[in-house]
Amino acid sequence: MTTNGPWSTHALEFRPDTVVKTFRAGAHDNHRREWTALTLLHRFAPDLAPRPVSRDPRPSCPVVVMSRLPGVALRGTSVRDERVDALATTLNTLYAAVPDEVVRELAVRPGQQAPIIARIDEWAGWRLDTTPPVGRALTAGVHWLNRGGGRRALGRGQVSAVFGPGDGNLANYLEDSGACPDDGMRGTQARIRIVDFEESGRSDRAFELAEITEHVSSWVDSSLDVRRLLERIDLTPAEAARVPDCRRLLALVWLFLLSMEDPEHPRNPPGTAERQAARLTELLG
């Protein structure tokens, strides 16, 4: 089976035991990040992600072949109770897996706060055709950023660098209920593994958590218990203090993205931008 789409950066071919990920021509950085991540996790956190099998780094058609994982994507499900606990277990393992000295050698992942803020500064000068609730929330978000909220708070405190997947889409988290023995014991967690690392690199826990909690997939067709997830992640006081502003920043990014969707070819259901405006307003409040 092969998947592709108008917004895809790659094509996937699913074979019985492997997945072939073919990147668009010239997507060498995406290919490199994917391969680096798979190699690192295979070394430091075996069985948390696909096993790297082979690669073809030619710029004309970069390809990564990896093992095929069992499981069902969390996107489109209710991620609560034992399921959100399993997700937290996976994330705690992930963030602690790669040693500090190795993380320091990684390139910063794409879409970190500095380039995001620069992009928001650009978008804020555009004339967007939005509904009043969306327009008000965008104005409030930009005001929060400009008055120092985001720029100041996002640089607050000392937080440790960790390896980050860089994409919070719940479709990238696969639940495998067969990964744990069926011993009849209540509370036994299924195993959750991670795929898709083309945006990965050096990051921090707070920012990566915000990537997940504020990704549109966490609420538009899923139901992620954000509070429970955040309570179960191992955070230092500085990281915990950073999380709310990371969430505000990424919620603002999503509102801009949703307000710029082509109405003739929408990627999300009608009213999604208005729902995102309400989410941002609540975070800012």
PDB file of N, CA and C in Angstrom, residues 33 78 132 142 200 222 233 240 242 245 249 258 262:
ATOM      1  N   ARG A  33      17.401  13.902   9.030  1.00  0.00           N
ATOM      2  CA  ARG A  33      16.837  13.907  10.374  1.00  0.00           C
ATOM      3  C   ARG A  33      16.119  12.601  10.690  1.00  0.00           C
ATOM      4  N   SER A  78     -10.014   8.523  21.817  1.00  0.00           N
ATOM      5  CA  SER A  78     -10.075   9.198  23.105  1.00  0.00           C
ATOM      6  C   SER A  78      -8.797   8.857  23.871  1.00  0.00           C
ATOM      7  N   PRO A 132     -15.026  37.381  12.984  1.00  0.00           N
ATOM      8  CA  PRO A 132     -14.695  38.229  14.145  1.00  0.00           C
ATOM      9  C   PRO A 132     -14.047  37.481  15.310  1.00  0.00           C
ATOM     10  N   VAL A 142      -1.174  38.163  19.208  1.00  0.00           N
ATOM     11  CA  VAL A 142      -0.052  38.991  18.772  1.00  0.00           C
ATOM     12  C   VAL A 142       0.284  40.034  19.841  1.00  0.00           C
ATOM     13  N   SER A 200      12.670  16.206  13.456  1.00  0.00           N
ATOM     14  CA  SER A 200      13.261  15.981  14.770  1.00  0.00           C
ATOM     15  C   SER A 200      14.591  16.712  14.940  1.00  0.00           C
ATOM     16  N   SER A 222      -9.896  14.026  17.931  1.00  0.00           N
ATOM     17  CA  SER A 222      -9.440  13.192  19.045  1.00  0.00           C
ATOM     18  C   SER A 222      -9.876  13.870  20.343  1.00  0.00           C
ATOM     19  N   ILE A 233       4.241  13.812  33.155  1.00  0.00           N
ATOM     20  CA  ILE A 233       5.543  13.987  32.520  1.00  0.00           C
ATOM     21  C   ILE A 233       6.539  14.492  33.554  1.00  0.00           C
ATOM     22  N   ALA A 240       8.292  23.152  33.857  1.00  0.00           N
ATOM     23  CA  ALA A 240       6.860  23.313  34.120  1.00  0.00           C
ATOM     24  C   ALA A 240       6.434  24.766  33.934  1.00  0.00           C
ATOM     25  N   ARG A 242       7.711  26.844  31.892  1.00  0.00           N
ATOM     26  CA  ARG A 242       7.827  27.179  30.466  1.00  0.00           C
ATOM     27  C   ARG A 242       6.654  26.646  29.641  1.00  0.00           C
ATOM     28  N   ASP A 245       3.608  29.054  28.268  1.00  0.00           N
ATOM     29  CA  ASP A 245       3.923  29.987  27.189  1.00  0.00           C
ATOM     30  C   ASP A 245       4.228  29.267  25.883  1.00  0.00           C
ATOM     31  N   LEU A 249       2.165  30.018  22.446  1.00  0.00           N
ATOM     32  CA  LEU A 249       2.842  30.310  21.181  1.00  0.00           C
ATOM     33  C   LEU A 249       2.372  29.375  20.074  1.00  0.00           C
ATOM     34  N   LEU A 258      -4.786  27.894  10.535  1.00  0.00           N
ATOM     35  CA  LEU A 258      -6.173  27.562  10.243  1.00  0.00           C
ATOM     36  C   LEU A 258      -6.904  28.718   9.571  1.00  0.00           C
ATOM     37  N   ASP A 262      -7.305  27.280   2.626  1.00  0.00           N
ATOM     38  CA  ASP A 262      -8.055  27.516   1.399  1.00  0.00           C
ATOM     39  C   ASP A 262      -9.483  26.990   1.587  1.00  0.00           C
TER      40      ASP A 262
END
